[in-house]
Amino acid sequence: MAETAIALPAAPAPARPRVLLVGTALSATAAFMAIVGLVGIYLSARADVVSTGAAWLPEGSNIPLTPANMAIATMLLSAVSMWWAVDAVSRNDRQMAYLALALTMFFGIAVINATSFLYTQMDLAVKTTPGVLIYTITGAHLAMIVVGLVYAAVMTFRTLGGEYQGRDHEGLTAAALFWYVTIAAQAVIWLAIYVTK
Amino acid sequence: MAVIDTPPETVHAASESATVIPRAQPTGLAGVLGSGDHKVLGRLFIITSLLFGLAVVALGQGFAVEGLAPKTLDVFSADTVFQFFTFFRVATVFLLALPLVIGVAFVVVPLQVGAPALAFPRAAAASFWGWLLGSGLLIASYAMNGGPGGGSTKGVNLWIAALALVVGAIVLAAVSLATTVFALRTPGLTLDRAPLFAWSVLVASIMWLVTLPVLFGLLVLMYVDHRHGGTSFGANAGLYSRLLWVFRNPQIYTVAIPVLGFAADVLATTARTRIAPRFAAQGAIGAFGIVGFGSFFVAATPDSGAYDAAIVMVIGLAAVLPVLAIGGLAGDLFRRGSFRLTAGALYAVSSVLILLLGVAAGALGSLPRLDTAGTVFDLGVTNGVVLASIIASLGAVHWWATKIGRQPANESIGRLAPLVLLLGSAAVVIPDLISGLAGDGAETRLDWTGGIQGLNVIVVVGAALVGLGLLAAMVSLLPILKAGTDVEADPWEGQTLEWLAPSPPPLANFVAPLPVVMSAEPLLDLREEK
């Protein structure tokens, strides 16, 4: 009987440390805590004023809900397009990845636009307590959106440029994670500021 | 190149094959300014924070002297005393204690987890340079009559922005440290086997990551408000009262989390035995981190009564237990092991004792009936916790001298320093606690009186002893700056991976690939097998 070589399957490659994903998760947590902390200050300051029987917003100021609703709906849509971008990259589908990323960026810019439109409608001075809180919180969130968009764009181009492979798209997954946390922060702001006022 | 990239000189070090010989390292000034090497960055953090520390201790001594006779002695003029006081409080935490801990952690943590480099070395470098720039601007803001209570609006704005930069840099360092422990551990080194100092740095980093961004957000809010002429979050002097939560318990405990990890690691090695049960030590350190979560006070003001809530009392009392647990485990080590009298062990014991004093006082102060809020009692608690952190960090530099520097530190002066620091710290903290309990000495008034006048003499002696202790520690560390020959890799019969690295460690830390780790004390296993 001929001697047959027993070929064992190759051992799996050692797990690549997911440094970028872990670092992004930690950074996103930090950014989320900054927003949540600000919202906490907002709710506390508002409760103090309301408990005295006074109105929270200065006379003549108003926060229309429609642009805020549009912004949160657009952000939720961008969660789908971001997921689509990650999925397309994992399948090495360059065209779909670019399309999904472009859509995500479009949605992100639309949210920035909706928020800046909201600013023009509020008629709220920065010098007032509600004004400084609302502008700081929403401004911080806009900065988070810009960071998330730049991060997603850089990671998509790097992945498609060959830095990551289809099976290994940690960079874009990390950018998507940051984006999802940005959406969660938007939801907190929508409920605490725009709905509660 | 983004901050998440690996800088050129550590590209090999950060790659999976640590055995690849890295290309020539830049030397001289370029090697310092452009370095992403965790050891260089750690040394920079340690040296600069100690230099700031000397100024902070001198300032503390000035306040102690002023407290001797506030009406006649005028160390600080009535116009500037509040600014100096706020600088003292801010600098103690953000220019001395935190960066000193981070500096030690930058050097030691990658070595302990068997990593060839820190995660995100360029971000780590950005954290140091950002912190240094922020610290410089913070000092400059006071120089231009800024800071809380300052007369220059621009100076106050600069103070807020500079402090935000310092806080942001520390958050960046925390991301780098936590990611290193989470994702760069060598094969086999599971989290439950992670050395206790690395574990404590992980817990501390996570706590900084969930609390300091809240402070960052508050500072941004203050900046926007102040920049537009508002006073919603305090006018000049009022700004400081909105930040008080950072400098008091429970938040201040997050500065001292690594004290417990340092003490557990050093005392186990000094006693030549394993800490047992290990999960209890890890649990105690984790629990101490959790009770340090104090950012929910961000909306509280000193008059809001938030510090009288029942939760504060529960947290205050609970914080004592983890420190007692580590103390108990250390006692068990002394009982089971063959103890050696090393400077590291003396630093460890001193830091745990002062931390215990701080948290026990914090527990006492959390009882609303004692009504210590707003008095120098809070200052005593903070000083106790921060001094514990500084003593532990100095001890860590001494203990890991051959990894941080080039050769061992002077052991005999090193044994003296923690004892002087222990005595000095107790003399600084205890009189303030007594004064606070007696209801004497407001903490944040626009002049400084200290506590009960008779007890302030002890504070002066204590502050002088702390200064002497700091100087003694620095003198004992001088030898580590000089190049040595045949420096031992493991001078203490260590238990964890950092002692496998040569002294001083090369760029990629380890000269050969590390074996798969099978226990929490791999080097002790090796010795026991022989």
XYZ file of C-alpha atoms in Angstrom:
727
model
C 0.000 0.000 0.000
C 1.415 3.272 -1.076
C 2.239 5.584 1.700
C -0.158 8.477 1.635
C 0.632 11.779 3.172
C -1.880 12.878 5.710
C -2.567 16.483 4.861
C -3.950 18.373 7.761
C -5.728 21.618 7.037
C -3.540 24.647 7.519
C -3.791 26.231 10.920
C -5.819 29.396 10.950
C -3.810 32.552 10.810
C -3.377 34.181 14.209
C -6.108 36.694 14.909
C -5.016 40.118 13.769
C -5.295 42.559 16.633
C -8.228 44.831 15.877
C -6.414 47.871 17.114
C -8.220 50.403 14.964
C -11.660 49.039 15.815
C -10.935 49.019 19.553
C -9.427 52.513 19.419
C -12.404 53.819 17.471
C -14.859 52.243 19.895
C -13.080 53.954 22.786
C -12.877 57.302 20.980
C -16.535 57.110 19.974
C -17.452 56.368 23.587
C -15.519 59.451 24.670
C -17.263 61.627 22.060
C -20.648 60.219 23.062
C -19.947 60.951 26.732
C -19.074 64.560 25.874
C -22.435 64.985 24.109
C -24.368 63.164 26.839
C -22.671 65.297 29.494
C -23.707 68.456 27.678
C -27.266 67.182 27.312
C -27.253 66.442 31.053
C -26.257 70.039 31.773
C -29.007 71.212 29.392
C -31.709 69.150 31.092
C -30.550 70.212 34.542
C -30.480 73.920 33.627
C -33.890 73.600 31.966
C -35.384 71.809 34.993
C -34.079 74.557 37.296
C -35.773 77.264 35.215
C -39.022 75.370 34.641
C -39.328 74.559 38.361
C -39.599 78.285 39.086
C -42.574 78.529 36.718
C -40.653 80.548 34.114
C -40.468 79.672 30.424
C -37.246 77.951 29.324
C -36.906 79.578 25.927
C -36.733 83.378 25.792
C -39.781 85.176 24.450
C -39.862 85.164 20.661
C -37.639 82.104 20.337
C -38.936 78.856 18.951
C -37.497 75.488 17.996
C -39.458 74.130 15.018
C -39.673 70.350 15.084
C -39.879 69.703 11.339
C -36.190 70.316 10.431
C -35.153 68.328 13.513
C -37.400 65.431 12.448
C -35.921 65.586 8.960
C -32.409 65.524 10.419
C -33.013 62.457 12.596
C -34.779 60.641 9.743
C -31.863 61.407 7.427
C -29.369 60.187 9.990
C -31.305 56.942 10.363
C -31.232 56.538 6.572
C -27.490 57.102 6.607
C -27.161 54.121 8.962
C -28.479 51.965 6.137
C -26.191 53.511 3.526
C -23.181 53.117 5.821
C -24.031 49.473 6.394
C -24.316 49.147 2.621
C -20.829 50.665 2.187
C -19.311 48.177 4.630
C -21.098 45.299 2.927
C -19.971 46.432 -0.534
C -16.362 46.734 0.571
C -16.483 43.288 2.136
C -17.570 41.961 -1.279
C -14.884 44.043 -3.051
C -17.694 45.738 -4.965
C -15.987 49.011 -5.758
C -18.898 50.701 -7.557
C -21.459 49.948 -4.878
C -19.016 50.990 -2.174
C -18.465 54.381 -3.788
C -22.221 54.810 -4.305
C -23.028 53.896 -0.698
C -20.312 56.175 0.640
C -21.479 59.052 -1.576
C -25.020 58.549 -0.267
C -23.786 58.541 3.336
C -21.875 61.752 2.743
C -24.911 63.269 1.062
C -27.063 62.369 4.060
C -24.474 63.758 6.463
C -24.291 67.054 4.583
C -28.099 67.151 4.506
C -28.166 66.909 8.300
C -25.663 69.762 8.555
C -27.887 71.744 6.219
C -31.042 70.951 8.223
C -29.360 71.996 11.461
C -28.076 75.269 10.035
C -31.581 75.961 8.657
C -32.900 75.301 12.150
C -30.474 77.901 13.515
C -31.984 80.542 11.236
C -35.492 79.689 12.437
C -34.828 79.642 16.177
C -34.191 83.360 16.693
C -32.170 82.474 19.776
C -29.238 84.581 21.018
C -26.035 82.747 21.982
C -25.757 84.905 25.071
C -28.827 83.367 26.727
C -28.533 80.162 28.766
C -30.703 78.071 26.387
C -28.854 79.629 23.448
C -25.357 78.774 24.607
C -26.430 75.251 25.505
C -28.291 74.504 22.292
C -25.635 75.972 20.004
C -22.810 74.209 21.851
C -24.533 70.827 21.912
C -25.678 70.877 18.301
C -22.382 72.435 17.189
C -20.426 69.683 18.932
C -22.607 67.131 17.190
C -22.043 68.772 13.817
C -18.299 68.495 14.462
C -18.828 64.808 15.228
C -20.680 64.390 11.912
C -17.820 66.026 9.989
C -15.253 63.785 11.729
C -17.377 60.724 10.995
C -17.700 61.619 7.304
C -13.983 62.311 6.854
C -13.137 59.101 8.707
C -15.507 57.041 6.532
C -14.172 58.590 3.327
C -10.525 58.014 4.263
C -11.166 54.417 5.275
C -13.185 53.620 2.159
C -10.482 54.959 -0.126
C -7.806 53.117 1.819
C -9.748 49.882 1.641
C -10.367 50.213 -2.068
C -6.761 51.305 -2.536
C -5.698 47.911 -1.218
C -4.722 48.657 2.380
C -7.467 46.351 3.589
C -8.788 43.322 1.715
C -12.387 42.369 1.146
C -12.302 39.998 4.106
C -10.357 42.417 6.206
C -12.109 45.754 6.162
C -11.498 46.737 9.752
C -10.901 50.364 8.841
C -14.317 50.885 7.322
C -16.003 48.848 10.063
C -14.362 51.177 12.564
C -15.539 54.253 10.645
C -19.037 52.775 10.488
C -18.992 52.191 14.235
C -18.120 55.852 14.794
C -20.933 56.846 12.431
C -23.492 54.711 14.280
C -22.469 56.353 17.573
C -22.925 59.748 15.870
C -26.464 58.678 14.961
C -27.115 57.598 18.553
C -25.907 61.013 19.744
C -28.281 62.669 17.255
C -31.144 60.623 18.688
C -30.308 61.793 22.222
C -30.182 65.426 21.073
C -33.414 65.087 19.103
C -35.278 63.763 22.133
C -33.707 66.002 24.791
C -33.602 69.280 22.908
C -35.855 69.310 19.882
C -38.756 67.281 21.269
C -38.526 68.304 24.924
C -37.469 71.859 24.014
C -0.311 61.003 7.833
C -3.127 60.586 10.341
C -2.640 60.114 14.058
C -3.860 56.530 13.778
C -0.915 55.676 11.542
C 2.290 54.144 12.769
C 5.217 56.516 12.580
C 8.127 55.425 10.400
C 10.588 54.716 13.171
C 8.210 52.335 14.921
C 6.624 50.782 11.862
C 8.460 47.520 12.449
C 7.902 47.660 16.146
C 4.155 47.910 15.697
C 3.955 45.158 13.083
C 3.249 41.591 14.010
C 6.805 40.350 13.580
C 8.637 42.084 16.349
C 11.874 40.388 15.365
C 12.344 42.526 12.270
C 15.244 44.855 12.896
C 13.966 48.419 12.677
C 15.733 50.928 10.532
C 18.085 53.410 12.115
C 16.480 55.447 14.848
C 16.671 59.197 14.605
C 18.958 60.570 17.264
C 19.353 63.871 19.093
C 16.582 66.430 19.002
C 14.909 64.734 16.030
C 14.770 61.530 18.033
C 12.858 63.323 20.772
C 10.618 65.689 18.811
C 9.594 63.176 16.146
C 9.502 60.041 18.212
C 6.523 57.733 18.511
C 8.474 55.342 20.736
C 6.464 54.792 23.902
C 9.570 54.896 26.081
C 10.676 58.293 24.780
C 7.150 59.703 25.178
C 6.823 58.240 28.666
C 10.126 59.793 29.728
C 9.034 63.154 28.336
C 5.775 62.990 30.309
C 7.636 61.998 33.493
C 10.353 64.652 33.279
C 8.057 67.556 32.380
C 5.405 66.655 34.947
C 8.069 66.424 37.666
C 9.365 69.867 36.688
C 5.824 71.223 36.931
C 5.575 69.298 40.205
C 8.376 71.302 41.783
C 6.496 74.520 41.009
C 3.247 73.055 42.330
C 4.861 71.973 45.603
C 6.457 75.431 46.012
C 3.034 76.997 45.455
C 1.461 74.649 47.991
C 4.134 75.669 50.477
C 3.247 79.313 49.809
C -0.408 78.661 50.702
C 0.617 76.752 53.803
C 2.756 79.707 54.956
C -0.027 82.194 54.178
C -2.351 80.136 56.367
C -0.080 80.745 59.384
C -1.270 84.337 59.702
C -3.601 85.218 56.830
C -4.158 88.774 58.020
C -0.530 89.761 58.448
C 1.385 87.442 56.128
C 0.795 88.281 52.484
C 2.507 85.606 50.409
C -0.099 86.188 47.736
C -1.788 89.563 47.328
C -5.534 89.720 47.827
C -5.949 90.389 44.076
C -4.154 87.289 42.923
C -4.579 84.733 45.690
C -7.658 83.117 44.120
C -5.892 82.767 40.774
C -2.878 81.146 42.430
C -5.207 78.847 44.356
C -7.052 77.682 41.252
C -3.753 77.217 39.441
C -2.521 75.103 42.345
C -5.628 72.882 42.218
C -5.659 72.523 38.435
C -1.897 72.014 38.137
C -1.786 69.394 40.904
C -4.104 67.146 38.940
C -3.547 68.044 35.283
C 0.098 69.124 35.228
C 1.503 66.744 37.813
C -0.487 63.703 38.976
C -2.213 62.604 35.760
C 0.703 63.152 33.332
C 3.085 61.449 35.767
C 0.865 58.367 35.874
C 0.472 58.469 32.095
C 4.244 58.775 31.621
C 4.905 55.668 33.704
C 2.064 53.810 32.009
C 3.359 54.769 28.545
C 6.688 53.062 29.278
C 5.573 50.122 31.387
C 2.218 48.963 30.000
C 3.400 47.857 26.510
C 6.293 45.992 28.149
C 3.965 44.313 30.639
C 1.554 43.086 27.978
C 4.371 41.956 25.681
C 3.634 44.527 22.979
C 6.388 45.950 20.777
C 4.836 49.428 20.871
C 1.906 51.465 22.152
C -1.254 51.394 20.073
C -1.519 54.538 17.943
C 2.012 55.793 18.685
C 1.482 58.963 16.684
C -1.666 59.737 18.708
C 0.366 59.088 21.852
C 2.967 61.579 20.632
C 0.184 64.063 19.842
C -1.124 63.603 23.373
C 2.226 64.578 24.890
C 2.806 67.602 22.664
C -0.829 68.671 23.009
C -0.597 68.373 26.775
C 2.660 70.326 26.864
C 1.245 73.085 24.650
C -1.946 73.207 26.716
C 0.047 73.363 29.958
C 2.178 76.205 28.596
C -0.920 78.116 27.497
C -2.535 77.493 30.876
C 0.423 79.107 32.623
C 0.459 81.907 30.034
C -3.236 82.580 30.680
C -2.498 83.207 34.356
C 0.458 85.387 33.389
C -1.919 87.594 31.411
C -4.270 87.928 34.401
C -6.581 85.157 33.257
C -7.906 82.049 34.930
C -10.854 82.007 37.338
C -11.006 85.364 39.090
C -8.763 86.985 36.488
C -9.320 90.498 35.229
C -8.546 89.882 31.567
C -11.398 88.458 29.499
C -8.974 87.183 26.894
C -6.886 85.593 29.623
C -9.935 83.793 31.005
C -10.890 82.596 27.523
C -7.351 81.338 27.001
C -7.459 79.533 30.343
C -10.626 77.654 29.358
C -9.231 76.750 25.927
C -5.866 75.679 27.377
C -7.489 73.453 29.993
C -9.678 71.918 27.270
C -6.522 71.172 25.270
C -4.887 69.537 28.289
C -7.992 67.426 28.948
C -8.259 66.440 25.268
C -4.611 65.362 25.243
C -5.140 63.199 28.311
C -8.189 61.578 26.689
C -6.037 60.802 23.629
C -3.398 59.198 25.854
C -6.131 57.151 27.552
C -7.340 55.842 24.161
C -3.798 54.768 23.324
C -3.247 53.055 26.680
C -6.604 51.273 26.816
C -6.255 50.041 23.222
C -2.772 48.696 24.000
C -4.103 46.576 26.852
C -7.214 45.487 24.955
C -5.703 44.688 21.570
C -1.921 44.327 21.748
C -1.485 41.685 24.433
C 0.892 38.884 23.508
C -0.705 35.460 22.752
C -1.916 33.699 25.877
C -1.995 36.844 27.978
C -5.737 36.984 28.518
C -7.214 39.949 30.350
C -7.510 37.957 33.578
C -3.768 37.231 33.329
C -2.833 40.846 32.619
C -0.334 42.262 35.140
C -2.179 44.199 37.811
C -0.504 47.519 36.986
C -1.547 47.155 33.332
C -5.027 46.159 34.504
C -5.253 49.222 36.762
C -4.122 51.471 33.910
C -6.826 49.922 31.722
C -9.478 50.597 34.376
C -8.167 54.139 34.907
C -8.050 54.827 31.161
C -11.636 53.689 30.719
C -12.738 55.869 33.613
C -10.865 58.854 32.146
C -12.507 58.122 28.798
C -16.009 58.206 30.215
C -15.530 61.160 32.570
C -12.975 63.581 31.133
C -14.918 64.107 27.865
C -17.740 65.396 30.057
C -15.292 67.934 31.477
C -14.158 68.713 27.931
C -17.773 69.373 26.908
C -18.274 71.614 29.937
C -15.162 73.605 29.042
C -16.364 74.065 25.472
C -19.677 75.277 26.873
C -17.915 77.693 29.203
C -15.743 78.973 26.388
C -18.718 79.666 24.110
C -20.580 81.327 26.965
C -17.660 83.455 28.125
C -16.568 84.318 24.593
C -20.014 85.769 23.897
C -20.102 87.741 27.124
C -22.482 85.407 28.929
C -22.381 84.413 32.577
C -24.661 81.372 32.467
C -21.848 79.067 33.566
C -20.098 81.399 35.902
C -18.403 84.704 35.435
C -14.654 84.754 36.070
C -14.496 83.440 39.627
C -17.632 81.340 39.251
C -16.036 79.231 36.522
C -14.000 77.349 39.074
C -17.003 76.343 41.159
C -18.462 74.610 38.075
C -15.295 72.526 37.819
C -15.121 71.539 41.482
C -16.525 68.070 40.802
C -13.283 67.182 39.012
C -11.185 67.920 42.088
C -13.269 66.208 44.739
C -14.453 62.722 45.452
C -15.587 60.524 43.830
C -14.094 61.850 40.559
C -10.654 62.474 42.067
C -10.369 58.742 42.828
C -9.830 58.071 39.116
C -6.402 59.710 39.420
C -5.377 57.117 41.993
C -6.629 53.875 40.402
C -3.095 52.868 39.260
C -1.910 53.141 42.879
C -3.644 49.842 43.613
C -2.191 48.072 40.572
C 1.299 49.341 41.311
C 1.112 48.249 44.944
C -0.249 44.796 44.098
C 2.412 44.161 41.419
C 5.349 45.443 43.435
C 4.409 43.839 46.739
C 3.811 40.428 45.123
C 7.221 40.575 43.434
C 8.916 41.833 46.576
C 7.345 39.025 48.596
C 8.379 36.482 45.890
C 4.912 34.977 45.770
C 1.678 35.193 43.783
C -1.131 37.475 44.774
C -4.118 35.311 45.626
C -6.965 35.258 44.901
C -6.041 37.191 41.816
C -9.629 37.876 40.764
C -10.145 39.669 44.087
C -7.296 42.075 43.288
C -8.629 42.681 39.783
C -12.143 43.067 41.139
C -11.014 45.536 43.800
C -9.203 47.671 41.227
C -12.217 47.533 38.892
C -14.584 48.428 41.731
C -12.407 51.374 42.753
C -12.601 52.580 39.155
C -16.382 52.305 39.073
C -16.893 54.227 42.318
C -14.689 56.971 40.860
C -17.294 57.781 38.210
C -18.133 61.315 39.231
C -19.088 63.086 36.044
C -22.790 62.942 36.950
C -21.961 65.954 39.137
C -21.224 68.012 36.043
C -24.419 70.032 36.438
C -24.010 70.432 40.195
C -22.936 73.639 41.842
C -21.641 73.892 45.428
C -25.010 75.289 46.542
C -27.184 72.781 44.699
C -27.144 70.229 47.526
C -26.206 67.491 45.058
C -23.356 66.384 47.302
C -25.811 65.641 50.110
C -27.555 62.930 48.076
C -27.663 59.392 49.444
C -25.780 58.070 46.419
C -22.781 60.208 47.368
C -22.728 58.636 50.799
C -22.969 55.133 49.326
C -20.132 55.865 46.885
C -18.005 57.463 49.583
C -18.368 54.479 51.891
C -17.954 51.940 49.074
C -14.668 53.502 47.922
C -12.945 52.414 51.121
C -13.580 48.714 50.494
C -11.368 48.194 47.387
C -8.441 49.946 49.053
C -8.916 47.810 52.157
C -9.126 44.719 49.936
C -5.780 45.493 48.294
C -4.348 46.234 51.754
C -5.624 42.847 52.946
C -4.160 41.041 49.939
C -0.840 42.814 50.545
C -0.918 41.688 54.184
C -1.496 38.133 53.004
C 1.549 38.452 50.700
C 3.696 39.504 53.656
C 2.412 36.500 55.611
C 2.999 33.935 52.873
C 6.032 35.323 51.080
C 9.634 36.076 51.929
C 9.519 39.853 52.058
C 12.424 42.092 51.009
C 12.779 45.686 52.088
C 12.986 47.496 48.756
C 12.329 51.121 47.939
C 9.538 49.973 45.606
C 7.791 48.177 48.458
C 8.116 51.215 50.715
C 6.651 53.444 48.013
C 3.814 50.933 47.521
C 2.958 50.721 51.216
C 3.205 54.514 51.654
C 0.955 55.230 48.692
C -1.698 52.723 49.807
C -1.675 54.140 53.352
C -2.140 57.717 52.112
C -4.823 56.582 49.670
C -6.585 54.811 52.512
C -6.432 58.034 54.522
C -7.877 59.952 51.564
C -10.758 57.566 50.827
C -11.571 57.072 54.524
C -11.762 60.850 54.868
C -13.875 60.939 51.702
C -16.255 58.437 53.283
C -16.469 60.546 56.414
C -17.033 63.701 54.404
C -19.864 62.086 52.451
C -21.973 61.926 55.624
C -24.254 64.982 55.265
C -24.556 65.350 59.019
C -20.888 66.349 59.332
C -21.440 69.247 56.936
C -17.897 69.438 55.626
C -18.828 70.499 52.079
C -17.081 73.644 50.948
C -14.473 73.567 53.704
C -10.792 72.639 53.543
C -11.925 69.104 54.393
C -12.509 68.558 50.664
C -9.041 69.926 49.993
C -7.640 67.425 52.493
C -9.393 64.514 50.761
C -8.169 65.637 47.348
C -4.625 66.212 48.575
C -4.570 62.743 50.145
C -5.708 60.991 46.979
C -3.460 63.030 44.670
C -0.416 62.616 46.932
C -1.026 58.854 46.973
C -1.007 58.896 43.184
C 2.218 60.939 43.073
C 3.972 58.690 45.610
C 2.949 55.591 43.639
C 4.128 57.139 40.363
C 7.500 58.078 41.853
C 7.724 54.550 43.209
C 6.897 53.166 39.788
C 9.709 55.195 38.190
C 12.053 53.834 40.854
C 10.814 50.244 40.488
C 10.939 50.193 36.698
C 14.051 52.433 36.572
C 15.957 50.061 34.316
C 13.103 50.061 31.786
C 12.304 53.778 32.021
C 15.924 54.913 32.313
C 19.319 53.380 31.681
C 20.292 51.850 35.017
C 18.852 51.250 38.515
C 17.970 54.169 40.785
C 19.794 54.815 44.053
C 18.199 52.332 46.454
C 19.206 53.876 49.787
C 17.935 57.397 48.992
C 14.999 55.680 47.318
C 14.085 54.027 50.611
C 14.170 57.341 52.425
C 11.986 59.274 49.969
C 8.688 57.363 50.465
C 9.000 57.600 54.243
C 9.497 61.376 54.069
C 6.621 61.643 51.582
C 4.409 59.508 53.831
C 5.056 61.706 56.848
C 4.724 64.916 54.843
C 1.488 63.813 53.173
C -0.082 62.862 56.483
C 0.949 66.221 57.942
C -0.572 68.059 54.969
C -3.833 66.118 54.895
C -4.809 65.470 58.518
C -4.880 69.122 59.773
C -7.166 70.116 56.895
C -9.481 67.217 57.734
C -9.638 68.269 61.382
C -10.223 71.918 60.445
C -12.986 70.901 58.034
C -14.683 68.730 60.651
C -14.580 71.718 62.990
C -16.237 73.737 60.226
C -13.252 76.023 59.818
C -11.624 77.221 56.578
C -13.723 77.865 53.492
C -12.249 76.248 50.407
C -13.223 78.633 47.628
C -13.449 82.114 49.122
C -11.677 84.940 47.350
C -8.896 84.924 49.902
C -6.942 82.142 51.523
C -7.035 81.467 55.236
C -6.337 77.748 55.370
C -7.835 75.756 58.255
C -7.530 76.317 61.990
C -4.579 78.664 62.427
C -2.749 76.533 65.000
C -2.964 73.450 62.800
C -1.646 75.354 59.797
C 1.831 75.105 61.363
C 1.665 71.342 60.856
C 0.605 71.900 57.240
C 3.704 74.074 56.697
C 5.934 71.307 58.074
C 4.068 68.735 55.990
C 4.378 70.738 52.773
C 8.117 71.159 53.454
C 8.451 67.408 53.990
C 6.556 66.689 50.765
C 8.937 69.025 48.938
C 11.938 67.317 50.532
C 10.531 63.896 49.721
C 9.982 64.883 46.111
C 13.531 66.205 45.899
C 14.914 63.043 47.534
C 12.973 60.911 45.058
C 14.312 62.959 42.153
C 17.882 62.710 43.472
C 17.506 58.944 43.848
C 16.401 58.813 40.217
C 19.382 60.778 38.861
C 21.489 57.648 38.164
C 18.893 56.372 35.684
C 19.834 59.199 33.321
C 23.404 57.923 32.916
C 24.265 55.078 30.574
C 25.157 51.895 32.430
C 27.024 48.738 31.520
C 25.600 45.234 31.869
C 22.365 46.441 33.415
C 20.329 43.490 34.640
C 17.123 42.759 32.742
C 15.416 41.570 35.912
C 16.880 43.107 39.075
C 13.877 42.247 41.293
C 13.137 38.619 40.320
C 10.059 39.921 38.575
C 6.975 37.939 37.698
C 5.681 39.617 34.569
C 6.838 40.060 30.982
C 8.502 43.461 31.238
C 11.421 41.799 33.038
C 12.127 39.674 29.966
C 13.002 42.805 28.007
C 16.626 43.968 28.108
C 17.478 47.000 30.235
C 17.032 49.538 28.744
C 14.618 47.989 26.245
C 15.413 48.326 22.534
C 13.030 49.959 20.058
C 10.792 46.899 19.626
C 11.123 46.063 23.354
C 11.918 42.337 23.128
C 14.880 40.804 21.308
C 13.185 37.457 20.645
C 9.575 36.420 20.016
C 7.764 35.885 23.294
C 6.515 32.400 24.161
C 2.789 31.862 24.603
C 1.891 33.025 28.091
C 0.279 30.341 30.233
C -0.271 32.147 33.520
C -0.435 35.556 35.139
C 3.132 35.193 36.465
C 5.075 33.632 33.584
C 8.533 34.474 34.945
C 7.701 33.011 38.344
C 6.606 29.825 36.548
C 9.975 29.679 34.784
C 11.877 30.030 38.054
C 9.732 27.401 39.763
C 10.319 24.958 36.894
C 14.097 25.212 37.318
